[in-house]
CSV table of C-alpha atoms in Angstrom, one decimal:
chain,number,residue,atom,x,y,z
A,1,MET,CA,66.6,85.5,151.4
A,2,ALA,CA,68.9,84.5,148.6
A,3,ALA,CA,68.5,86.8,145.6
A,4,GLN,CA,67.0,85.2,142.5
A,5,GLY,CA,69.1,85.6,139.3
A,6,LEU,CA,68.4,88.7,137.2
A,7,GLY,CA,68.0,88.5,133.4
A,8,SER,CA,69.6,91.2,131.3
A,9,LEU,CA,66.3,93.1,130.7
A,10,GLU,CA,65.6,92.9,134.5
A,11,GLN,CA,69.0,94.5,135.2
A,12,LEU,CA,68.3,97.3,132.7
A,13,VAL,CA,64.9,98.0,134.1
A,14,LEU,CA,66.1,98.1,137.7
A,15,LEU,CA,68.9,100.5,136.7
A,16,ALA,CA,66.4,102.7,134.9
A,17,VAL,CA,64.2,102.7,137.9
A,18,ILE,CA,67.1,103.9,140.1
A,19,ARG,CA,68.0,106.6,137.6
A,20,LEU,CA,64.4,107.8,137.1
A,21,SER,CA,63.2,107.6,140.7
A,22,PRO,CA,60.8,109.0,141.8
A,23,ASP,CA,59.3,109.3,138.3
A,24,ALA,CA,59.9,105.7,137.1
A,25,TYR,CA,57.0,104.3,135.2
A,26,ALA,CA,56.6,102.1,132.1
A,27,VAL,CA,57.0,104.9,129.5
A,28,SER,CA,59.9,106.7,131.2
A,29,VAL,CA,61.7,103.3,131.9
A,30,ARG,CA,61.3,102.3,128.2
A,31,ASP,CA,62.6,105.7,127.0
A,32,GLU,CA,65.5,105.7,129.4
A,33,ILE,CA,66.7,102.2,128.2
A,34,ARG,CA,66.3,103.2,124.5
A,35,ARG,CA,68.1,106.5,125.1
A,36,ARG,CA,71.1,104.9,126.9
A,37,THR,CA,71.4,101.6,125.1
A,38,SER,CA,69.8,102.2,121.7
A,39,ARG,CA,67.8,99.0,122.4
A,40,SER,CA,64.2,99.1,121.3
A,41,ILE,CA,62.1,97.2,123.8
A,42,SER,CA,58.5,96.5,123.2
A,43,ARG,CA,55.9,98.1,125.6
A,44,GLY,CA,54.7,94.7,126.7
A,45,ALA,CA,58.2,93.5,127.7
A,46,VAL,CA,58.6,96.5,130.0
A,47,TYR,CA,55.2,96.0,131.6
A,48,VAL,CA,55.7,92.3,132.4
A,49,THR,CA,59.3,92.9,133.5
A,50,LEU,CA,58.2,95.6,136.0
A,51,ASP,CA,55.4,93.4,137.2
A,52,ARG,CA,57.8,90.4,137.6
A,53,LEU,CA,60.3,92.5,139.5
A,54,LYS,CA,57.5,93.6,141.8
A,55,ARG,CA,56.4,90.1,142.3
A,56,LYS,CA,59.9,89.1,143.3
A,57,GLY,CA,59.9,91.9,145.9
A,58,TYR,CA,62.6,93.9,144.1
A,59,LEU,CA,60.2,96.9,143.3
A,60,ARG,CA,57.1,98.3,144.9
A,61,SER,CA,54.6,100.5,143.1
A,62,GLU,CA,52.0,103.1,143.8
A,63,LEU,CA,49.6,105.1,141.6
A,64,GLY,CA,50.5,108.7,140.9
A,65,THR,CA,48.2,111.6,140.5
A,66,PRO,CA,46.0,111.5,137.4
A,67,THR,CA,46.8,114.2,134.9
A,68,GLN,CA,45.0,115.8,131.9
A,69,GLU,CA,47.9,114.9,129.6
A,70,ARG,CA,47.1,111.2,130.4
A,71,GLY,CA,43.4,111.5,129.9
A,72,GLY,CA,42.8,111.6,133.7
A,73,LYS,CA,44.6,108.2,134.2
A,74,ALA,CA,47.2,107.8,136.9
A,75,LYS,CA,50.8,106.6,136.3
A,76,ARG,CA,52.0,103.4,138.1
A,77,LEU,CA,55.2,104.6,139.7
A,78,PHE,CA,57.9,102.1,140.7
A,79,MET,CA,60.4,102.3,143.5
A,80,LEU,CA,63.4,100.1,144.2
A,81,GLU,CA,63.3,97.9,147.3
A,82,GLY,CA,66.3,96.8,149.4
A,83,GLU,CA,66.0,93.3,147.9
A,84,GLY,CA,66.2,94.8,144.4
A,85,LEU,CA,69.4,96.7,145.2
A,86,ALA,CA,70.9,93.5,146.8
A,87,ALA,CA,70.0,91.5,143.7
A,88,LEU,CA,71.5,94.1,141.4
A,89,ARG,CA,74.7,94.2,143.4
A,90,GLU,CA,75.0,90.4,143.4
A,91,SER,CA,74.4,90.3,139.7
A,92,PHE,CA,77.1,92.9,139.0
A,93,GLY,CA,79.5,91.2,141.4
A,94,GLU,CA,79.1,88.0,139.4
A,95,LEU,CA,79.7,89.9,136.1
A,96,ARG,CA,82.8,91.5,137.6
A,97,ARG,CA,84.2,88.3,138.8
A,98,MET,CA,83.6,86.6,135.5
A,99,SER,CA,85.1,89.4,133.5
A,100,HIS,CA,88.2,89.9,135.7
A,101,GLY,CA,91.3,89.4,133.7
A,102,LEU,CA,89.5,89.8,130.4
A,103,GLU,CA,89.7,93.5,130.2
A,104,ASP,CA,91.9,93.4,127.1
A,105,VAL,CA,89.3,91.4,125.3
A,106,LEU,CA,86.3,93.3,126.5
A,107,ALA,CA,87.6,96.8,126.0
A,108,PRO,CA,85.6,98.6,123.2
A,109,ASP,CA,88.8,99.5,121.4
A,110,ALA,CA,90.0,95.9,121.4
A,111,LEU,CA,87.3,94.6,119.1
A,112,SER,CA,89.7,94.0,116.2
A,113,VAL,CA,92.3,92.2,118.4
A,114,ARG,CA,92.1,88.5,118.3
A,115,PRO,CA,92.7,87.0,121.7
A,116,ALA,CA,95.5,84.5,122.2
A,117,TRP,CA,93.1,81.5,122.6
A,118,ALA,CA,91.6,82.3,119.2
A,119,THR,CA,94.9,82.5,117.3
A,120,SER,CA,96.4,79.1,118.4
A,121,SER,CA,96.3,76.6,115.6
A,122,PRO,CA,95.0,73.1,116.1
A,123,ALA,CA,97.6,70.4,116.9
B,1,MET,CA,35.8,99.3,115.7
B,2,GLY,CA,39.2,100.2,117.1
B,3,ASP,CA,37.5,101.4,120.3
B,4,LEU,CA,35.6,98.1,120.7
B,5,VAL,CA,38.7,96.1,120.2
B,6,THR,CA,40.7,98.3,122.6
B,7,ARG,CA,37.9,97.8,125.2
B,8,LEU,CA,37.9,94.1,124.8
B,9,THR,CA,41.7,93.6,124.8
B,10,THR,CA,42.1,95.9,127.8
B,11,ARG,CA,39.8,93.5,129.7
B,12,LEU,CA,42.6,90.9,129.1
B,13,LEU,CA,45.2,93.0,131.0
B,14,PRO,CA,45.6,92.5,134.7
B,15,ALA,CA,43.1,94.7,136.5
B,16,HIS,CA,45.7,96.7,138.3
B,17,GLU,CA,47.5,97.6,135.1
B,18,ARG,CA,44.5,98.8,132.9
B,19,GLU,CA,44.3,102.4,134.0
B,20,ALA,CA,48.1,102.9,133.9
B,21,VAL,CA,48.4,101.3,130.4
B,22,LEU,CA,45.7,103.4,128.9
B,23,GLY,CA,47.2,106.5,130.4
B,24,ASP,CA,50.7,105.6,129.2
B,25,LEU,CA,49.4,105.1,125.7
B,26,ARG,CA,47.6,108.4,125.8
B,27,GLU,CA,50.8,110.1,127.0
B,28,GLU,CA,52.8,108.5,124.1
B,29,GLY,CA,50.4,110.1,121.7
B,30,VAL,CA,48.5,106.9,120.8
B,31,ARG,CA,44.9,108.1,120.1
B,32,ALA,CA,42.4,106.4,122.3
B,33,GLY,CA,40.0,104.1,120.4
B,34,SER,CA,42.2,104.0,117.3
B,35,GLY,CA,43.4,100.9,115.5
B,36,ALA,CA,47.0,101.8,116.7
B,37,SER,CA,45.7,101.9,120.3
B,38,ALA,CA,44.0,98.4,119.9
B,39,LEU,CA,47.2,97.0,118.4
B,40,ALA,CA,49.4,98.5,121.2
B,41,VAL,CA,47.1,97.0,123.9
B,42,LEU,CA,47.0,93.7,122.1
B,43,GLY,CA,50.8,93.6,122.0
B,44,ILE,CA,51.0,94.2,125.8
B,45,VAL,CA,48.3,91.5,126.4
B,46,LEU,CA,50.3,89.0,124.4
B,47,HIS,CA,53.3,89.5,126.8
B,48,TYR,CA,51.0,89.0,129.8
B,49,GLN,CA,49.6,85.8,128.2
B,50,LEU,CA,53.1,84.4,127.7
B,51,GLU,CA,54.4,85.4,131.2
B,52,GLY,CA,52.9,82.4,132.9
B,53,TRP,CA,54.8,80.0,130.6
B,54,ARG,CA,58.1,81.7,131.4
B,55,ASP,CA,58.0,80.8,135.0
B,56,GLU,CA,58.9,77.2,135.9
B,57,ARG,CA,56.4,76.9,138.8
B,58,ALA,CA,53.5,78.3,136.8
B,59,ARG,CA,54.4,76.2,133.8
B,60,PHE,CA,54.4,73.1,136.1
B,61,GLY,CA,51.0,74.1,137.6
B,62,ALA,CA,49.5,74.5,134.1
B,63,VAL,CA,50.7,71.1,133.1
B,64,ILE,CA,49.3,69.6,136.3
B,65,SER,CA,46.0,71.3,135.6
B,66,LEU,CA,45.9,69.9,132.0
B,67,ALA,CA,46.7,66.4,133.2
B,68,LEU,CA,44.1,66.5,136.0
B,69,GLY,CA,41.5,68.1,133.8
B,70,PHE,CA,42.0,65.6,131.1
B,71,GLY,CA,42.1,62.7,133.6
B,72,LEU,CA,38.7,63.9,135.1
B,73,TRP,CA,37.2,64.3,131.7
B,74,TRP,CA,38.4,60.8,130.6
B,75,SER,CA,37.5,59.0,133.8
B,76,VAL,CA,33.9,60.4,134.1
B,77,THR,CA,33.1,60.0,130.4
B,78,THR,CA,34.5,56.4,130.5
B,79,ALA,CA,32.5,55.6,133.6
B,80,GLY,CA,29.4,56.9,131.9
B,81,ALA,CA,29.9,55.0,128.7
B,82,GLY,CA,27.3,52.3,128.1
B,83,TRP,CA,24.9,53.4,130.8
B,84,GLY,CA,22.3,54.4,128.1
B,85,GLU,CA,21.8,50.8,127.3
B,86,LEU,CA,20.6,50.1,130.8
B,87,GLY,CA,17.6,52.3,130.3
B,88,SER,CA,15.4,49.4,129.3
B,89,VAL,CA,16.5,47.2,132.2
B,90,TYR,CA,15.6,49.4,135.2
B,91,GLN,CA,12.1,50.8,135.2
B,92,ASP,CA,12.0,52.7,138.6
B,93,PRO,CA,12.1,56.5,138.2
B,94,LEU,CA,15.2,57.0,140.4
B,95,SER,CA,17.3,54.5,138.5
B,96,ARG,CA,16.1,55.9,135.2
B,97,LEU,CA,17.1,59.4,136.3
B,98,ALA,CA,20.5,58.2,137.3
B,99,ILE,CA,20.9,56.4,134.0
B,100,ARG,CA,19.8,59.4,132.1
B,101,PHE,CA,22.4,61.5,134.0
B,102,TRP,CA,25.2,59.1,133.4
B,103,SER,CA,24.4,58.5,129.8
B,104,ALA,CA,25.2,62.2,129.3
B,105,SER,CA,28.4,62.0,131.4
B,106,HIS,CA,30.2,64.4,129.1
B,107,LEU,CA,28.2,67.2,130.6
B,108,PRO,CA,29.1,66.7,134.3
B,109,ALA,CA,32.6,65.8,133.1
B,110,ALA,CA,32.9,69.2,131.3
B,111,ILE,CA,31.7,71.1,134.4
B,112,GLY,CA,34.0,69.2,136.7
B,113,ALA,CA,37.1,69.6,134.5
B,114,GLY,CA,36.2,73.3,134.0
B,115,LEU,CA,35.9,73.9,137.8
B,116,LEU,CA,39.1,72.1,138.5
B,117,VAL,CA,41.1,74.1,135.9
B,118,GLY,CA,39.5,77.4,136.9
B,119,HIS,CA,40.0,76.9,140.6
B,120,ALA,CA,43.5,75.2,140.5
B,121,PRO,CA,45.2,76.8,143.5
B,122,TRP,CA,48.6,75.5,142.4
B,123,VAL,CA,48.6,78.0,139.5
B,124,PRO,CA,49.9,81.3,140.7
B,125,ASP,CA,47.7,84.5,140.2
B,126,PHE,CA,50.1,86.1,137.7
B,127,ALA,CA,49.8,83.0,135.5
B,128,ARG,CA,46.0,83.3,135.3
B,129,PRO,CA,46.0,83.3,131.4
B,130,THR,CA,47.4,79.8,131.4
B,131,ARG,CA,44.2,78.5,133.0
B,132,TRP,CA,42.4,79.7,129.8
B,133,HIS,CA,45.1,78.2,127.6
B,134,VAL,CA,44.6,74.8,129.3
B,135,ALA,CA,40.8,75.3,129.0
B,136,GLY,CA,41.2,75.8,125.3
B,137,LEU,CA,43.0,72.5,125.0
B,138,LEU,CA,40.4,70.7,127.0
B,139,VAL,CA,37.6,72.3,124.9
B,140,ALA,CA,39.4,70.8,121.8
B,141,VAL,CA,39.5,67.4,123.5
B,142,ALA,CA,35.8,67.7,124.5
B,143,GLY,CA,34.8,68.8,121.0
B,144,VAL,CA,36.5,65.7,119.5
B,145,THR,CA,35.6,63.0,122.0
B,146,ALA,CA,32.1,64.0,123.2
B,147,PRO,CA,29.2,62.1,121.6
B,148,ALA,CA,27.7,63.5,118.4
B,149,GLY,CA,25.9,66.7,119.1
B,150,GLY,CA,27.3,67.0,122.6
B,151,GLY,CA,30.6,68.7,121.8
B,152,LEU,CA,29.2,72.3,121.8
B,153,ALA,CA,27.3,71.8,125.1
B,154,ALA,CA,30.3,70.2,126.7
B,155,SER,CA,32.6,73.0,125.5
B,156,LEU,CA,30.2,75.7,126.8
B,157,LEU,CA,29.9,74.0,130.2
B,158,LEU,CA,33.6,73.6,130.4
B,159,VAL,CA,34.3,77.3,129.7
B,160,GLY,CA,31.5,78.2,132.2
B,161,GLY,CA,33.1,75.9,134.8
B,162,VAL,CA,36.5,77.6,134.3
B,163,TRP,CA,35.0,81.0,134.7
B,164,LEU,CA,33.1,79.9,137.9
B,165,GLY,CA,36.2,78.2,139.3
B,166,ASP,CA,38.3,81.3,138.6
B,167,ARG,CA,35.7,83.5,140.3
B,168,SER,CA,35.5,81.3,143.4
B,169,ARG,CA,39.3,81.2,143.7
B,170,GLU,CA,39.4,85.0,143.6
B,171,ALA,CA,36.6,85.2,146.2
B,172,GLY,CA,38.6,83.0,148.5
B,173,PRO,CA,37.3,80.5,151.1
B,174,VAL,CA,33.7,81.1,152.2
């Protein structure tokens, strides 16, 4: 099956699930993204993204064991499926191909450098 | 108050997420039943409400439902218009019953449109909230176009029809 394109939040969520596995659930995924990217993402966005990725067949979920800390409620734990890994690989492949040759422009320490195409004056 | 709002808003979450969401909020230190808890659940509910409109297939399904629901409402109420005047022409009980039924055509039209929108199998499950958004639009149409005094009854029947249609879709084929 051809992988459906991934949005940037979907990529971040899939990567967080891989990193956190086997303890990937909405709270830990949101914290992991905030910790690594400094991006503040709303709770709702994380829930619907996890749900959407599950619907696409990229993730599967199961209920964990209820704990006292959570008021006796179980976590919904997410795990990556093969399709999800394939979609992530494809997505990164596209990004790599598009950025190939632009390393000078995209390097963090090249932010103040104006690329050649931006300095040429109009005819 | 916060507890009541939390309970009500939690009902708007997909059933499979309710327990996990409440547990997650508890783990994050959001006190159960507080105003903060109600606001947090409401924020999550809003994302689920919008999710159906982000998906092209679901959006198309909702638009189809709106068009068909409106078409059914319009065609049945139009067909029933003017039947009341025939009440003095036909005297037999069966004809009078049929005339009475059709002269209040906004009522069966509301039930029909509600059942259609609630059952609509072309709207995917995850886009369930869009059924209610479409129903809201049709309620507004019914409220404006139903004969004087019939708007409230039509609106209630329409909402009831959506609920019933949604339930029958969930239950699957008999």
